Amino acid sequence: MPKTIIVSNRLPIKIKREGNKMVYLPSEGGLATGLGSIYKEGDNVWIGWPGLAVTKTKEKHDITHHLKAENMSPVFLSAQEIHDFYEGFSNETLWPNFHYFNQYTVYDETLWAAYQKVNMKFAKAVEKLLEDGDTLWVHDYQLLLLPQMAREIKENTSIGFFLHIPFPSYESFRLLPWRRELLNGMTGADFLGFHTYDDMRHFLSSVSRLTGIGNTNGQITVGNRLVLADALPMGIDYDKYSGCASLPDTLDREVRYRTSLGEVKLILTIDRLDYSKGIPQRLLAFERFLEENEHFLEKVSMLMIVVPSRDTVPKYAQLKQEIDLLVGRVNGRFGRMNWTPIHYFYRSFPLNALSAFYRMAHVALVSPLRDGMNLVCKEFIASKLDKKGVLILSEMAGASKELSDAIIINPHDIIQMVAALKEALTMPEAEQKRKMGIMQDSLKRYNIHAWVSLFMERLEFIKKEQANLQTKPFDPSVKERLLSAYRRATKRIIFLDYDGTLVGFNSNPDDSKPDKELKGILKKLTSDSGNKVVIISGRGRATLGEWVKAYTIDIIAEHGVWYKKPNEEWKHFREMDTSWYSEFLAILEMYVDRTPGSFIEKKDYSLVWHYRKVETGLGEVRTRELISLLKYISSEKHIQIMEGNKVIEIKNSYVNKGTAAAEWMQQGKYDFYMACGDDITDEDTFRVMPESAFTIKIGSSSSAASYRVKNHEDIRKLLKSIIN
Ligand code: GDG
């Protein structure tokens, strides 16, 4: 029975040493809850670090044994590994880089070495459990290399990856000396999920900048594999939080806390200690708010919970000091005997206490400078059973993309934050309820369970796509079959695309003339009277006709606009409409003016805009823009806009390689069919070929062709074996 293996840096459990005993506490994290429905089933398992350094074999053995009953499998890290891999590369290199705090990024070879080593350690743990048919779901920035490492263990495994923190713009990501290795690790997955569209877009842009691989609707072809990236905002366990808000213990706590605080309006903030959370900026805004709004003194307090985290790291220790000073300053400056402006706690609380805080708060102020998602704001909303309360949310948190009914602020804009506090504290109740209601409906629908199923659906979707488009490698046994079918046959038809299939790509298309080797191949292939060889290309007829005129060869040019049989003139398949030509040419000219490096190839009945030599990124931007313009103006005409390999082609829609090839095959009776091509337009040819045909795609494995080879040299080798 195939199983699902979840891998994250931390296991969903806390283990504490008490004397010589180990105490196991279940984790309350959202991820643990959401994935509980998966890893607790059958043989499914969660692999991760149990959260403490263990060196004694006996202890390791006991922990492993204990966790096995909970469907968990531990990866043990030494103190040095925790220091270099977790605190080091993960939290001092990747974390600041991905959150745009590059002034804090540590670039250190030894930390990178540890990161690789520990990812490999996780891979080994996966290897022990991984069987054919299993699904692997890897989580977060500590394990970016794991997807590819797992791919190398068992190539066909379904591998999903989710990034819980932002994926930064290429301008940040490129600073990492190990950026290629990191991307290569990630793209080992079949499906990569991100919290927001921006994260997904940044990831795809880094892929395109570093590898030249472009995407179509989030799909990229990595080697021979189709990989999907998508935005999939993580939800919370809504029922758990709304349920907790009505538990007797929560209500008791609320009464107790309220009695101590008196009748003030509460502004709640909850974060882990981190420079990405914008805690000092928030305190400055609150100070300014009190300064400018004296009538709120004694009427409003901030309840600030900071959960201890990484405070042995100097950056975090400094931040802690800064927060302590600011809180002291505000309380010293504005506090009264009967009123404390900021109630500050540097510790964590049980869930019921948190729930009571959410219930009591009039305002939740969630103002990170950068946050992948932020779950606290979602939990606040779910806890508001009476729908009264206001959320102020930073536009830098992933959650702001979903919760547009919050008061959205820029956490660097103190004036705006002050205004937002005022607006929130004076918002009419009816408006609070209306907005809260909308946000609650959305969070109920996109809860953690929906997120988990959607992730699995997307992963299955891309695996199916891969399977549909999966060509098989052209291995020696297929070659043997092809050669023997060829020998047995007496009337053969062979369709060959030209650029990318018989010759490599040249930045100047006119430089692709047949060389000596190709001439030799064509000569021998066409001199066998049993062979009908058809060059089927998107090229203009003039050059193509000139280049192969020495052979008894049929030519289909401009994707099927023109054809020519040996010793005959060029002919049309049908009457051609050219009324659109000059209008579209003028548009392309305008794009050439605006896009250095691009140029137009004019064919008789089609136009091609080439952008191979345009600056990476700019070419893609212009392409999107140009395509949407062209599609708009071509809607009433029989015009097709086609994207090829760094080209956009405009032509009559009834003309394509498929219709041309089909017509060709009808003209004779054949007992051997073969078609080779590399471009998206060759897919039309592959689709019309009979079942028995040998269809061969050059390059990607995603194709309607049956087999694939790596490059045009492989095709030449194959043709040479045929003729010899
Ligand atoms: C990452 C990304 C993304 C906090 N204090 C206490 C407590 N908490 C709980 C909250 C919430 C969780 O911790 C914090 O969640 P966040 O989403 O804010 O942030 P991270 O866990 O740091 O992590 C983040 C997330 O992954 C999910 O993808 O949203 O952007 O950085 O659930 O309630 N829980 C208890 N006591 C506390 O004192 N029991």
PDB file of N, CA and C in Angstrom, residues 296-329:
ATOM      1  N   PHE A 296      -7.180  59.253  24.468  1.00  0.00           N
ATOM      2  CA  PHE A 296      -7.160  57.787  24.578  1.00  0.00           C
ATOM      3  C   PHE A 296      -6.329  57.311  25.774  1.00  0.00           C
ATOM      4  N   LEU A 297      -5.604  58.215  26.430  1.00  0.00           N
ATOM      5  CA  LEU A 297      -4.819  57.797  27.599  1.00  0.00           C
ATOM      6  C   LEU A 297      -5.787  57.219  28.635  1.00  0.00           C
ATOM      7  N   GLU A 298      -5.361  56.148  29.239  1.00  0.00           N
ATOM      8  CA  GLU A 298      -6.160  55.407  30.244  1.00  0.00           C
ATOM      9  C   GLU A 298      -7.331  54.655  29.618  1.00  0.00           C
ATOM     10  N   LYS A 299      -7.528  54.805  28.300  1.00  0.00           N
ATOM     11  CA  LYS A 299      -8.688  54.129  27.691  1.00  0.00           C
ATOM     12  C   LYS A 299      -8.265  52.976  26.786  1.00  0.00           C
ATOM     13  N   VAL A 300      -6.976  52.927  26.477  1.00  0.00           N
ATOM     14  CA  VAL A 300      -6.519  51.873  25.583  1.00  0.00           C
ATOM     15  C   VAL A 300      -5.146  51.349  26.049  1.00  0.00           C
ATOM     16  N   SER A 301      -4.974  50.040  25.974  1.00  0.00           N
ATOM     17  CA  SER A 301      -3.671  49.449  26.321  1.00  0.00           C
ATOM     18  C   SER A 301      -3.262  48.468  25.241  1.00  0.00           C
ATOM     19  N   MET A 302      -1.966  48.293  25.136  1.00  0.00           N
ATOM     20  CA  MET A 302      -1.471  47.278  24.208  1.00  0.00           C
ATOM     21  C   MET A 302      -1.114  46.030  25.014  1.00  0.00           C
ATOM     22  N   LEU A 303      -1.545  44.864  24.524  1.00  0.00           N
ATOM     23  CA  LEU A 303      -1.138  43.598  25.144  1.00  0.00           C
ATOM     24  C   LEU A 303      -0.170  42.945  24.171  1.00  0.00           C
ATOM     25  N   MET A 304       1.097  42.968  24.547  1.00  0.00           N
ATOM     26  CA  MET A 304       2.109  42.504  23.595  1.00  0.00           C
ATOM     27  C   MET A 304       2.772  41.219  24.085  1.00  0.00           C
ATOM     28  N   ILE A 305       2.551  40.131  23.293  1.00  0.00           N
ATOM     29  CA  ILE A 305       3.173  38.854  23.629  1.00  0.00           C
ATOM     30  C   ILE A 305       4.307  38.629  22.645  1.00  0.00           C
ATOM     31  N   VAL A 306       5.489  38.426  23.202  1.00  0.00           N
ATOM     32  CA  VAL A 306       6.612  38.077  22.335  1.00  0.00           C
ATOM     33  C   VAL A 306       7.091  36.697  22.772  1.00  0.00           C
ATOM     34  N   VAL A 307       7.046  35.759  21.843  1.00  0.00           N
ATOM     35  CA  VAL A 307       7.416  34.389  22.181  1.00  0.00           C
ATOM     36  C   VAL A 307       8.924  34.230  21.984  1.00  0.00           C
ATOM     37  N   PRO A 308       9.639  33.807  23.047  1.00  0.00           N
ATOM     38  CA  PRO A 308      11.095  33.693  22.948  1.00  0.00           C
ATOM     39  C   PRO A 308      11.525  32.832  21.763  1.00  0.00           C
ATOM     40  N   SER A 309      12.559  33.271  21.083  1.00  0.00           N
ATOM     41  CA  SER A 309      13.020  32.529  19.921  1.00  0.00           C
ATOM     42  C   SER A 309      14.446  32.948  19.578  1.00  0.00           C
ATOM     43  N   ARG A 310      15.276  31.954  19.306  1.00  0.00           N
ATOM     44  CA  ARG A 310      16.644  32.168  18.815  1.00  0.00           C
ATOM     45  C   ARG A 310      17.425  33.251  19.595  1.00  0.00           C
ATOM     46  N   ASP A 311      17.111  33.472  20.893  1.00  0.00           N
ATOM     47  CA  ASP A 311      17.719  34.632  21.545  1.00  0.00           C
ATOM     48  C   ASP A 311      19.167  34.436  21.979  1.00  0.00           C
ATOM     49  N   THR A 312      19.749  33.286  21.573  1.00  0.00           N
ATOM     50  CA  THR A 312      21.194  33.151  21.765  1.00  0.00           C
ATOM     51  C   THR A 312      21.927  33.749  20.570  1.00  0.00           C
ATOM     52  N   VAL A 313      21.205  33.948  19.460  1.00  0.00           N
ATOM     53  CA  VAL A 313      21.808  34.579  18.278  1.00  0.00           C
ATOM     54  C   VAL A 313      21.909  36.082  18.564  1.00  0.00           C
ATOM     55  N   PRO A 314      23.087  36.692  18.336  1.00  0.00           N
ATOM     56  CA  PRO A 314      23.280  38.103  18.718  1.00  0.00           C
ATOM     57  C   PRO A 314      22.219  39.066  18.157  1.00  0.00           C
ATOM     58  N   LYS A 315      21.828  38.876  16.882  1.00  0.00           N
ATOM     59  CA  LYS A 315      20.828  39.771  16.275  1.00  0.00           C
ATOM     60  C   LYS A 315      19.522  39.776  17.066  1.00  0.00           C
ATOM     61  N   TYR A 316      19.158  38.581  17.560  1.00  0.00           N
ATOM     62  CA  TYR A 316      17.896  38.458  18.282  1.00  0.00           C
ATOM     63  C   TYR A 316      18.030  39.033  19.693  1.00  0.00           C
ATOM     64  N   ALA A 317      19.198  38.832  20.294  1.00  0.00           N
ATOM     65  CA  ALA A 317      19.437  39.375  21.630  1.00  0.00           C
ATOM     66  C   ALA A 317      19.369  40.908  21.576  1.00  0.00           C
ATOM     67  N   GLN A 318      19.943  41.478  20.529  1.00  0.00           N
ATOM     68  CA  GLN A 318      19.913  42.936  20.348  1.00  0.00           C
ATOM     69  C   GLN A 318      18.486  43.443  20.205  1.00  0.00           C
ATOM     70  N   LEU A 319      17.706  42.699  19.406  1.00  0.00           N
ATOM     71  CA  LEU A 319      16.320  43.085  19.162  1.00  0.00           C
ATOM     72  C   LEU A 319      15.544  43.062  20.473  1.00  0.00           C
ATOM     73  N   LYS A 320      15.798  42.036  21.262  1.00  0.00           N
ATOM     74  CA  LYS A 320      15.114  41.891  22.554  1.00  0.00           C
ATOM     75  C   LYS A 320      15.399  43.119  23.420  1.00  0.00           C
ATOM     76  N   GLN A 321      16.665  43.560  23.412  1.00  0.00           N
ATOM     77  CA  GLN A 321      17.054  44.723  24.202  1.00  0.00           C
ATOM     78  C   GLN A 321      16.344  45.980  23.718  1.00  0.00           C
ATOM     79  N   GLU A 322      16.261  46.098  22.400  1.00  0.00           N
ATOM     80  CA  GLU A 322      15.622  47.271  21.817  1.00  0.00           C
ATOM     81  C   GLU A 322      14.143  47.335  22.230  1.00  0.00           C
ATOM     82  N   ILE A 323      13.493  46.149  22.190  1.00  0.00           N
ATOM     83  CA  ILE A 323      12.072  46.094  22.560  1.00  0.00           C
ATOM     84  C   ILE A 323      11.903  46.452  24.039  1.00  0.00           C
ATOM     85  N   ASP A 324      12.762  45.845  24.898  1.00  0.00           N
ATOM     86  CA  ASP A 324      12.685  46.137  26.341  1.00  0.00           C
ATOM     87  C   ASP A 324      12.788  47.641  26.585  1.00  0.00           C
ATOM     88  N   LEU A 325      13.732  48.283  25.906  1.00  0.00           N
ATOM     89  CA  LEU A 325      13.951  49.718  26.107  1.00  0.00           C
ATOM     90  C   LEU A 325      12.737  50.532  25.673  1.00  0.00           C
ATOM     91  N   LEU A 326      12.196  50.165  24.492  1.00  0.00           N
ATOM     92  CA  LEU A 326      11.061  50.928  23.970  1.00  0.00           C
ATOM     93  C   LEU A 326       9.830  50.786  24.863  1.00  0.00           C
ATOM     94  N   VAL A 327       9.578  49.546  25.310  1.00  0.00           N
ATOM     95  CA  VAL A 327       8.422  49.334  26.191  1.00  0.00           C
ATOM     96  C   VAL A 327       8.596  50.158  27.466  1.00  0.00           C
ATOM     97  N   GLY A 328       9.809  50.105  28.025  1.00  0.00           N
ATOM     98  CA  GLY A 328      10.109  50.871  29.239  1.00  0.00           C
ATOM     99  C   GLY A 328       9.879  52.357  28.998  1.00  0.00           C
ATOM    100  N   ARG A 329      10.319  52.830  27.846  1.00  0.00           N
ATOM    101  CA  ARG A 329      10.192  54.255  27.551  1.00  0.00           C
ATOM    102  C   ARG A 329       8.725  54.678  27.493  1.00  0.00           C
TER     103      ARG A 329
END
